[in-house]
Amino acid sequence: MANTTGESALDTGAVGAEIEDERRAEAVRGEPPFTEHPASGDRLAAALKDAVIAGLIALALAGPMVGLRTETAIGGLSLSQHWLPVAVIVAVVFLGRLLLNLFVWRTGGRTKPITATSFRLLPSGEQLEKWRWPGLVAAIAFTIVMPFLPFADRYWMDQAIVVLTYCMLGWGLNVVVGLAGLLDLGYVAFYAVGAYSFALLATNFDLGFWVCLPMAGILAAGWGLILGFPVLRLRGDYLAIVTLAFGEIIRVVIINWYDFTNGPDGISGIPRPTLFGIPFERGDDGFAAVFGLEYSSIQRIIFLYYIILVLALVTNFVTLRLRRLPVGRAWEALREDEIACRSLGINTTNTKLTAFATGAMFGGFAGSFFATRQGFISPESFTAIESFIILAVVVLGGLGSQLGIVIAVIFLNTAFEVLRGLDEYRMLIVGLMMVLIMVWRPRGLVSTRRPSVTLSGRAKAVRGELVGEGSG
Amino acid sequence: MGHMEYFTQQLINGVTLGSIYGLIAIGYTMVYGIIGMINFAHGDIFMVGSFVGLIALVVLGVSAATPFFLLILALLVVIAIAMALTAVWGWTVERIAYRPLRGSFRLAPLITAIGMSITLQNFVQISQGARVKPVQPIITGGYSLMEKDGFVVQISNIQIIIVVLTVILMAGFTTLISKTSLGRAQRACEQDARMASLLGINVDRTISLTFVMGAALAAVAGVMFVLYYGVIDFYIGFLAGVKAFTAAVLGGIGSLPGAMLGGLLIGLIETFWSAYFSIEYKDVAAFSILVIALIFLPSGLLGRPEVEKV
């Protein structure tokens, strides 16, 4: 907050943003030794003035909203007064701002653009490169043995399943947003299509999970094409709002088409997955009896965990392989420059549609897994906020980076769990954290990308800023 | 009942709703025009505005029993308070979430906007409670325009106030943009921010003022929403925001008359769809119209087609 005059004129404008970022980073790195520090008295006065302004703003923001709480009473609304929290908020803002001004932002009242932080969260590209294969093997080995490790109880398995589901969704959306550069704000629609396809097929035609899984994927991909077709001509934010609208349309239709989808009541009694026809239940035909084990409900959870693990790994593997196929290269080319793409004879229509369909298909798989895991689905699980969270995972991790998505999902999930005790403050903190992380690292937590194609044949990681963001 | 009468009644309702959407849509369209980003938190700024207005109404003890002149005065005070405080909210959101990301990657401000939206909703939920806030009707009465077979076409006082206020604000706003130096600075930043800054315009200040003005108009919409519907909660911002953004896109994002036109159209479509077809699918209708309109007019009704330079 405050100090509105600090930033130079160069800070605006989007033309040549990469070069500009670089220059600005240089400028900031070279700054402290050359800036004359004002006399300490001036600095204290400036810092105090700034902190007082910040405190006054906090008072204006929090005063009426926190201090005066409207309560429902007989014959209208009444007010209850809560001035202590207001005082705390104002004091925290005032002191925080003062301390930051005095001890952190040392360049004489000038706020450093936080975007230009040069330190890295992760090791540099070369170091990462060395650990690529060992790291990957270790991670996969860990995920395979995890259910049998001593700490893996019901709670940890559930968390692991949630993390893997969101990884899969993130990887699916990454095809559309990260590779093809098409901003899709309605991804949850395909998740819903997958879940409802499976639920309806299973409850109406008595089909099992393994039969429905490919069908759900195909249906979701079909919807991807249907939604993709009309939006081909749209670009940027127009595309974003139309995909958002589609997501909402599908949800509203699910809520209101009562005869077909059971409306807001949802669908229950969705069958559980079986292992080659062996169900995970108590009894003579159950998994435990067939294999001569003691029955335990955790067996089903572990089975679900392996299903989503395989699905997620398949998603990742297929995406990585697709990047090397002509269609994957066309996606990335489309993201870098659509006009150049067309000039070189790439069919942008097909390229966009395949991206939508592929992303949607993965969403559909994840959706049917969600349905079989929960055993019950309702439209409440498929709101727009879900789309936002998936998109946030993709962007927070680092657009186009498969590893980044895993890191972002684990980070957000950990934050959710750690803050569980804080109840209603949880979402407030998560929202603020999203803002702060993005301000701190606009290109995501993972700062390097591996190019799919190089002239020398040896891929060397490049900075995330050098990768295009697409205009579609 | 007569068809004509029913139609007229829906037209009145639709124009009222459309005015509210239009006021919110201006905030979206101006921000988009000047920095090219979707301010997803704007819907929640509208929600904050409605809460500030509600609190001011309760503090001043305004009710239907207040004498006429005092009532008008009180309403003006409420609107002024809501505009001022909500403007501070708009300014703060821009300062914290968008300014540090200026000139950076396109999707980063979109994610901070979503983060801010989540933050604002939960802040209000914690500070004001999650339950809906019912308000006793404050502006009552109205006029009967025509009557046929027992169906009376009515226009209520609050509807008149909403439409008149919207027209006044729109006129004032258009003048501000086209005549004053601030408006000139805004249009200059919209065309080329770097060139504008070279010519001595404080771009950051201009952008901040754009957010402030957008938030103030959203606050007016919020107060009108409280008075018209009589019920608010912390979640009203999302749907209203999406609808208003739809309106801005439909009208051609970046265009002020477009935002108003889009708002009116969305309001009318929604009202007529509810009246003649089904109330459940009114959102689907609004969104479908948006999709269809954009397929044939990809830059909206009044928007300038984007020129691609190689």
Short mmCIF file of C-alpha atoms in Angstrom, two decimals, chain A residues 13-398:
data_model
loop_
_atom_site.label_atom_id
_atom_site.label_comp_id
_atom_site.label_asym_id
_atom_site.label_seq_id
_atom_site.Cartn_x
_atom_site.Cartn_y
_atom_site.Cartn_z
CA GLY A 13 3.02 -1.40 -20.71
CA ALA A 14 2.94 -4.93 -21.97
CA VAL A 15 5.07 -4.58 -25.08
CA GLY A 16 8.22 -6.67 -24.90
CA ALA A 17 7.31 -7.66 -21.38
CA GLU A 18 10.01 -10.31 -21.14
CA ILE A 19 12.83 -7.95 -21.97
CA GLU A 20 11.30 -5.33 -19.75
CA ASP A 21 11.12 -7.73 -16.82
CA GLU A 22 14.75 -8.60 -17.33
CA ARG A 23 15.81 -4.97 -17.38
CA ARG A 24 13.75 -4.16 -14.38
CA ALA A 25 15.20 -7.08 -12.46
CA GLU A 26 18.68 -5.82 -13.35
CA ALA A 27 17.76 -2.33 -12.29
CA VAL A 28 16.51 -3.46 -8.93
CA ARG A 29 19.44 -5.77 -8.31
CA GLY A 30 21.80 -2.92 -9.00
CA GLU A 31 19.87 -0.47 -6.90
CA PRO A 32 20.74 -0.50 -3.19
CA PRO A 33 24.41 0.50 -3.41
CA PHE A 34 23.67 3.46 -5.65
CA THR A 35 20.65 4.86 -3.90
CA GLU A 36 21.41 7.57 -1.45
CA HIS A 37 19.84 6.84 1.86
CA PRO A 38 18.03 9.80 3.29
CA ALA A 39 18.98 10.89 6.79
CA SER A 40 17.57 8.54 9.38
CA GLY A 41 15.29 11.20 10.86
CA ASP A 42 13.65 11.79 7.50
CA ARG A 43 13.24 8.10 7.03
CA LEU A 44 11.56 7.65 10.38
CA ALA A 45 9.20 10.51 9.64
CA ALA A 46 8.40 9.17 6.18
CA ALA A 47 7.85 5.67 7.54
CA LEU A 48 5.56 7.00 10.27
CA LYS A 49 3.54 9.04 7.84
CA ASP A 50 3.18 6.07 5.54
CA ALA A 51 2.16 3.80 8.41
CA VAL A 52 -0.42 6.32 9.66
CA ILE A 53 -1.96 6.49 6.19
CA ALA A 54 -2.05 2.69 6.01
CA GLY A 55 -3.66 2.58 9.45
CA LEU A 56 -6.31 5.09 8.41
CA ILE A 57 -7.10 3.06 5.30
CA ALA A 58 -7.40 -0.07 7.42
CA LEU A 59 -9.77 1.83 9.71
CA ALA A 60 -11.91 2.89 6.75
CA LEU A 61 -12.00 -0.68 5.48
CA ALA A 62 -12.53 -2.55 8.71
CA GLY A 63 -14.37 0.10 10.77
CA PRO A 64 -17.89 -0.28 9.43
CA MET A 65 -17.58 -3.85 8.16
CA VAL A 66 -16.12 -5.37 11.32
CA GLY A 67 -17.08 -2.81 13.95
CA LEU A 68 -20.76 -2.68 13.13
CA ARG A 69 -22.32 -6.05 12.64
CA THR A 70 -25.88 -6.24 11.41
CA GLU A 71 -27.96 -8.76 13.31
CA THR A 72 -31.35 -10.04 12.39
CA ALA A 73 -33.84 -8.84 14.99
CA ILE A 74 -37.53 -8.50 15.36
CA GLY A 75 -38.88 -5.78 13.12
CA GLY A 76 -35.75 -5.33 11.00
CA LEU A 77 -32.04 -5.33 11.61
CA SER A 78 -30.13 -4.17 14.63
CA LEU A 79 -26.46 -3.46 15.11
CA SER A 80 -23.98 -4.99 17.46
CA GLN A 81 -20.65 -3.29 18.02
CA HIS A 82 -17.27 -4.99 17.88
CA TRP A 83 -14.56 -2.37 18.22
CA LEU A 84 -11.83 -4.56 19.66
CA PRO A 85 -11.19 -6.53 16.43
CA VAL A 86 -11.12 -3.23 14.53
CA ALA A 87 -8.48 -1.87 16.88
CA VAL A 88 -6.44 -5.06 16.47
CA ILE A 89 -6.64 -4.91 12.67
CA VAL A 90 -5.67 -1.25 12.55
CA ALA A 91 -2.80 -1.79 15.01
CA VAL A 92 -1.48 -4.76 13.05
CA VAL A 93 -1.58 -2.84 9.77
CA PHE A 94 0.03 0.25 11.33
CA LEU A 95 2.82 -1.62 13.09
CA GLY A 96 3.40 -4.02 10.24
CA ARG A 97 3.70 -1.21 7.76
CA LEU A 98 5.98 0.76 10.08
CA LEU A 99 8.32 -2.17 10.70
CA LEU A 100 8.40 -3.08 7.01
CA ASN A 101 9.23 0.51 6.15
CA LEU A 102 11.98 0.74 8.72
CA PHE A 103 13.64 -2.65 8.43
CA VAL A 104 12.67 -4.39 5.21
CA TRP A 105 12.16 -1.78 2.53
CA ARG A 106 15.41 0.01 3.16
CA THR A 107 15.65 2.00 -0.03
CA GLY A 108 14.33 5.22 1.41
CA GLY A 109 10.60 4.89 1.09
CA ARG A 110 10.76 3.39 -2.35
CA THR A 111 8.95 0.11 -2.52
CA LYS A 112 10.80 -2.51 -4.46
CA PRO A 113 8.70 -4.20 -7.06
CA ILE A 114 8.22 -7.53 -5.40
CA THR A 115 7.91 -9.18 -8.80
CA ALA A 116 11.59 -8.79 -9.38
CA THR A 117 12.80 -11.07 -6.59
CA SER A 118 15.77 -12.90 -7.96
CA PHE A 119 16.12 -15.70 -5.46
CA ARG A 120 14.84 -19.12 -6.31
CA LEU A 121 12.59 -21.45 -4.41
CA LEU A 122 13.83 -24.43 -6.38
CA PRO A 123 17.34 -25.20 -7.58
CA SER A 124 18.32 -23.88 -10.96
CA GLY A 125 17.55 -25.63 -14.21
CA GLU A 126 20.88 -27.43 -14.50
CA GLN A 127 20.74 -28.77 -10.97
CA LEU A 128 17.18 -29.87 -11.51
CA GLU A 129 18.22 -31.60 -14.71
CA LYS A 130 20.73 -33.81 -12.91
CA TRP A 131 18.13 -35.00 -10.45
CA ARG A 132 15.38 -35.45 -13.00
CA TRP A 133 15.42 -39.21 -13.43
CA PRO A 134 16.47 -40.26 -9.94
CA GLY A 135 13.88 -37.88 -8.50
CA LEU A 136 11.15 -39.21 -10.75
CA VAL A 137 11.92 -42.84 -9.95
CA ALA A 138 12.05 -42.07 -6.23
CA ALA A 139 8.74 -40.19 -6.34
CA ILE A 140 6.96 -42.97 -8.21
CA ALA A 141 8.44 -45.63 -5.95
CA PHE A 142 7.28 -43.67 -2.91
CA THR A 143 3.75 -43.30 -4.26
CA ILE A 144 3.60 -47.05 -4.99
CA VAL A 145 4.70 -48.20 -1.53
CA MET A 146 2.98 -45.38 0.35
CA PRO A 147 -0.15 -47.34 1.38
CA PHE A 148 2.05 -49.87 3.19
CA LEU A 149 4.14 -47.39 5.10
CA PRO A 150 3.43 -47.25 8.83
CA PHE A 151 1.96 -43.74 8.89
CA ALA A 152 -0.54 -44.40 6.09
CA ASP A 153 -3.85 -44.59 7.89
CA ARG A 154 -7.29 -43.72 6.58
CA TYR A 155 -6.69 -39.98 6.92
CA TRP A 156 -3.43 -39.97 4.96
CA MET A 157 -4.84 -42.19 2.24
CA ASP A 158 -7.82 -39.88 1.81
CA GLN A 159 -5.52 -36.88 1.56
CA ALA A 160 -3.35 -38.70 -0.96
CA ILE A 161 -6.40 -39.50 -3.07
CA VAL A 162 -7.54 -35.87 -3.02
CA VAL A 163 -4.06 -34.67 -3.97
CA LEU A 164 -3.85 -37.13 -6.86
CA THR A 165 -7.33 -36.22 -8.11
CA TYR A 166 -6.41 -32.55 -8.23
CA CYS A 167 -3.05 -33.36 -9.85
CA MET A 168 -4.93 -35.19 -12.54
CA LEU A 169 -7.38 -32.31 -13.03
CA GLY A 170 -4.48 -29.87 -13.08
CA TRP A 171 -2.61 -31.91 -15.65
CA GLY A 172 -5.74 -32.19 -17.76
CA LEU A 173 -6.36 -28.44 -17.68
CA ASN A 174 -2.68 -27.84 -18.33
CA VAL A 175 -3.13 -29.31 -21.81
CA VAL A 176 -5.64 -26.56 -22.61
CA VAL A 177 -4.17 -23.62 -20.71
CA GLY A 178 -0.50 -24.47 -20.37
CA LEU A 179 0.23 -26.10 -23.71
CA ALA A 180 -2.31 -24.67 -26.12
CA GLY A 181 -2.60 -21.32 -24.33
CA LEU A 182 -6.41 -21.31 -24.34
CA LEU A 183 -7.85 -19.80 -21.16
CA ASP A 184 -10.59 -22.14 -19.97
CA LEU A 185 -12.57 -21.05 -16.91
CA GLY A 186 -15.21 -23.76 -17.18
CA TYR A 187 -13.11 -26.86 -16.78
CA VAL A 188 -15.31 -28.17 -14.01
CA ALA A 189 -18.01 -28.76 -16.63
CA PHE A 190 -16.07 -31.73 -17.99
CA TYR A 191 -15.44 -33.01 -14.50
CA ALA A 192 -19.21 -32.87 -13.99
CA VAL A 193 -19.91 -34.53 -17.34
CA GLY A 194 -17.57 -37.38 -16.42
CA ALA A 195 -19.09 -37.83 -12.99
CA TYR A 196 -22.69 -37.68 -14.21
CA SER A 197 -22.01 -39.93 -17.24
CA PHE A 198 -20.69 -42.62 -14.98
CA ALA A 199 -23.35 -42.17 -12.32
CA LEU A 200 -26.22 -42.26 -14.81
CA LEU A 201 -24.84 -45.16 -16.84
CA ALA A 202 -24.17 -47.13 -13.69
CA THR A 203 -27.51 -46.53 -11.99
CA ASN A 204 -29.66 -46.85 -15.11
CA PHE A 205 -27.93 -49.64 -17.02
CA ASP A 206 -26.12 -51.46 -14.22
CA LEU A 207 -22.72 -50.96 -15.77
CA GLY A 208 -19.55 -51.20 -13.73
CA PHE A 209 -16.82 -48.65 -13.20
CA TRP A 210 -14.37 -50.11 -15.67
CA VAL A 211 -16.89 -50.15 -18.50
CA CYS A 212 -18.05 -46.65 -17.77
CA LEU A 213 -14.62 -45.09 -17.33
CA PRO A 214 -13.73 -45.00 -21.05
CA MET A 215 -17.29 -44.02 -21.93
CA ALA A 216 -17.18 -41.12 -19.48
CA GLY A 217 -13.89 -40.02 -21.02
CA ILE A 218 -15.31 -40.20 -24.52
CA LEU A 219 -18.48 -38.34 -23.54
CA ALA A 220 -16.47 -35.60 -21.82
CA ALA A 221 -14.21 -35.32 -24.87
CA GLY A 222 -17.34 -35.05 -27.02
CA TRP A 223 -18.55 -32.18 -24.84
CA GLY A 224 -15.10 -30.67 -25.15
CA LEU A 225 -15.60 -30.62 -28.91
CA ILE A 226 -19.14 -29.29 -28.66
CA LEU A 227 -18.05 -26.46 -26.36
CA GLY A 228 -14.85 -25.92 -28.29
CA PHE A 229 -16.47 -25.47 -31.64
CA PRO A 230 -18.38 -22.23 -31.08
CA VAL A 231 -15.52 -20.57 -29.22
CA LEU A 232 -12.93 -21.10 -31.93
CA ARG A 233 -13.19 -17.55 -33.13
CA LEU A 234 -12.94 -16.05 -29.69
CA ARG A 235 -9.74 -14.95 -28.10
CA GLY A 236 -8.41 -14.09 -24.69
CA ASP A 237 -10.95 -12.93 -22.19
CA TYR A 238 -13.90 -13.47 -24.47
CA LEU A 239 -12.92 -17.12 -24.51
CA ALA A 240 -12.59 -17.06 -20.73
CA ILE A 241 -16.06 -15.66 -20.13
CA VAL A 242 -17.72 -18.01 -22.63
CA THR A 243 -16.10 -21.08 -21.08
CA LEU A 244 -17.16 -19.79 -17.66
CA ALA A 245 -20.70 -19.40 -19.00
CA PHE A 246 -20.66 -22.95 -20.37
CA GLY A 247 -19.58 -24.29 -17.00
CA GLU A 248 -22.48 -22.49 -15.35
CA ILE A 249 -24.96 -23.60 -18.04
CA ILE A 250 -24.10 -27.25 -17.48
CA ARG A 251 -24.46 -26.86 -13.73
CA VAL A 252 -27.81 -25.07 -13.99
CA VAL A 253 -29.10 -27.72 -16.39
CA ILE A 254 -28.02 -30.48 -14.00
CA ILE A 255 -29.85 -28.71 -11.16
CA ASN A 256 -33.06 -28.18 -13.08
CA TRP A 257 -33.39 -31.27 -15.26
CA TYR A 258 -34.89 -33.20 -12.41
CA ASP A 259 -36.20 -36.25 -14.32
CA PHE A 260 -32.81 -37.01 -15.74
CA THR A 261 -30.25 -35.96 -13.15
CA ASN A 262 -32.33 -35.93 -9.96
CA GLY A 263 -31.62 -32.22 -9.66
CA PRO A 264 -30.15 -30.77 -6.48
CA ASP A 265 -30.81 -34.04 -4.62
CA GLY A 266 -27.97 -35.65 -6.54
CA ILE A 267 -27.45 -39.29 -7.41
CA SER A 268 -26.65 -41.83 -4.74
CA GLY A 269 -25.89 -45.53 -4.80
CA ILE A 270 -23.14 -45.22 -7.37
CA PRO A 271 -21.34 -48.58 -7.56
CA ARG A 272 -17.86 -48.99 -6.18
CA PRO A 273 -15.06 -50.18 -8.44
CA THR A 274 -14.17 -53.87 -8.44
CA LEU A 275 -10.92 -55.72 -9.03
CA PHE A 276 -11.68 -57.99 -12.02
CA GLY A 277 -15.17 -58.47 -10.71
CA ILE A 278 -14.18 -58.92 -7.06
CA PRO A 279 -15.92 -56.32 -4.92
CA PHE A 280 -14.33 -54.77 -1.87
CA GLU A 281 -16.86 -55.77 0.71
CA ARG A 282 -17.39 -58.11 3.60
CA GLY A 283 -18.63 -61.57 2.63
CA ASP A 284 -17.55 -64.68 0.82
CA ASP A 285 -17.16 -63.03 -2.60
CA GLY A 286 -15.34 -60.02 -1.22
CA PHE A 287 -11.71 -59.14 -1.80
CA ALA A 288 -10.65 -60.07 1.71
CA ALA A 289 -12.28 -63.55 1.58
CA VAL A 290 -10.96 -64.40 -1.90
CA PHE A 291 -7.40 -63.51 -0.96
CA GLY A 292 -7.63 -64.95 2.51
CA LEU A 293 -7.16 -61.64 4.30
CA GLU A 294 -8.83 -60.08 7.28
CA TYR A 295 -11.59 -57.72 6.08
CA SER A 296 -10.82 -54.06 6.52
CA SER A 297 -12.35 -51.00 4.95
CA ILE A 298 -8.90 -49.59 4.27
CA GLN A 299 -8.44 -52.16 1.49
CA ARG A 300 -11.02 -50.38 -0.62
CA ILE A 301 -9.37 -47.04 0.04
CA ILE A 302 -5.99 -48.43 -0.99
CA PHE A 303 -7.53 -49.82 -4.15
CA LEU A 304 -9.06 -46.42 -4.94
CA TYR A 305 -5.67 -44.86 -4.29
CA TYR A 306 -4.02 -47.12 -6.83
CA ILE A 307 -6.74 -46.41 -9.40
CA ILE A 308 -6.26 -42.65 -9.17
CA LEU A 309 -2.48 -43.08 -9.07
CA VAL A 310 -2.57 -45.03 -12.34
CA LEU A 311 -5.04 -42.58 -13.89
CA ALA A 312 -2.92 -39.60 -12.89
CA LEU A 313 0.30 -41.18 -14.11
CA VAL A 314 -1.37 -42.09 -17.40
CA THR A 315 -2.54 -38.49 -17.76
CA ASN A 316 0.95 -37.22 -17.17
CA PHE A 317 2.59 -39.79 -19.42
CA VAL A 318 0.15 -39.24 -22.27
CA THR A 319 0.58 -35.47 -22.01
CA LEU A 320 4.35 -35.75 -22.09
CA ARG A 321 4.23 -38.05 -25.10
CA LEU A 322 1.66 -35.89 -26.87
CA ARG A 323 4.02 -32.94 -26.57
CA ARG A 324 6.44 -34.80 -28.82
CA LEU A 325 3.82 -35.66 -31.43
CA PRO A 326 2.95 -33.21 -34.20
CA VAL A 327 -0.30 -32.32 -32.46
CA GLY A 328 1.49 -31.42 -29.22
CA ARG A 329 4.03 -29.32 -31.06
CA ALA A 330 1.17 -27.60 -32.83
CA TRP A 331 -0.40 -26.79 -29.43
CA GLU A 332 2.74 -25.15 -28.21
CA ALA A 333 3.25 -23.35 -31.49
CA LEU A 334 -0.29 -22.04 -31.20
CA ARG A 335 0.47 -20.74 -27.72
CA GLU A 336 3.62 -18.99 -28.88
CA ASP A 337 2.17 -17.31 -31.97
CA GLU A 338 -1.14 -18.04 -33.60
CA ILE A 339 -0.49 -16.00 -36.73
CA ALA A 340 2.87 -17.63 -37.39
CA CYS A 341 1.16 -20.95 -36.85
CA ARG A 342 -1.41 -20.25 -39.53
CA SER A 343 1.23 -18.94 -41.91
CA LEU A 344 3.07 -22.24 -41.60
CA GLY A 345 0.00 -24.18 -42.58
CA ILE A 346 -1.05 -25.52 -39.21
CA ASN A 347 -4.79 -26.07 -38.99
CA THR A 348 -5.57 -23.97 -35.93
CA THR A 349 -9.17 -25.20 -35.78
CA ASN A 350 -8.15 -28.82 -35.38
CA THR A 351 -5.34 -27.90 -33.03
CA LYS A 352 -7.65 -26.01 -30.68
CA LEU A 353 -10.34 -28.67 -30.81
CA THR A 354 -7.92 -31.49 -30.02
CA ALA A 355 -6.60 -29.49 -27.08
CA PHE A 356 -10.12 -28.95 -25.73
CA ALA A 357 -11.09 -32.58 -26.30
CA THR A 358 -7.94 -34.01 -24.72
CA GLY A 359 -8.19 -31.78 -21.66
CA ALA A 360 -11.90 -32.57 -21.35
CA MET A 361 -11.25 -36.31 -21.61
CA PHE A 362 -8.87 -36.25 -18.65
CA GLY A 363 -11.42 -34.18 -16.75
CA GLY A 364 -14.04 -36.82 -17.56
CA PHE A 365 -11.85 -39.62 -16.24
CA ALA A 366 -11.24 -37.69 -13.05
CA GLY A 367 -14.98 -37.01 -12.77
CA SER A 368 -15.95 -40.67 -12.96
CA PHE A 369 -13.29 -41.51 -10.42
CA PHE A 370 -14.74 -38.82 -8.15
CA ALA A 371 -18.23 -40.32 -8.55
CA THR A 372 -17.14 -43.85 -7.75
CA ARG A 373 -15.09 -42.71 -4.79
CA GLN A 374 -17.86 -40.66 -3.23
CA GLY A 375 -20.71 -42.99 -4.14
CA PHE A 376 -22.85 -39.85 -4.25
CA ILE A 377 -22.71 -36.76 -6.46
CA SER A 378 -24.71 -33.57 -6.57
CA PRO A 379 -24.37 -30.30 -8.51
CA GLU A 380 -22.83 -28.69 -5.44
CA SER A 381 -19.52 -30.39 -6.18
CA PHE A 382 -19.22 -28.71 -9.55
CA THR A 383 -19.40 -24.98 -8.88
CA ALA A 384 -17.34 -22.33 -10.63
CA ILE A 385 -15.08 -21.99 -7.59
CA GLU A 386 -13.88 -25.51 -8.35
CA SER A 387 -12.82 -24.38 -11.83
CA PHE A 388 -11.02 -21.42 -10.28
CA ILE A 389 -9.16 -23.65 -7.84
CA ILE A 390 -8.02 -25.98 -10.65
CA LEU A 391 -6.90 -23.01 -12.74
CA ALA A 392 -5.17 -21.55 -9.69
CA VAL A 393 -3.29 -24.80 -9.22
CA VAL A 394 -2.09 -24.70 -12.81
CA VAL A 395 -1.00 -21.06 -12.65
CA LEU A 396 0.42 -21.15 -9.11
CA GLY A 397 2.54 -24.16 -9.99
CA GLY A 398 3.86 -22.59 -13.14
#
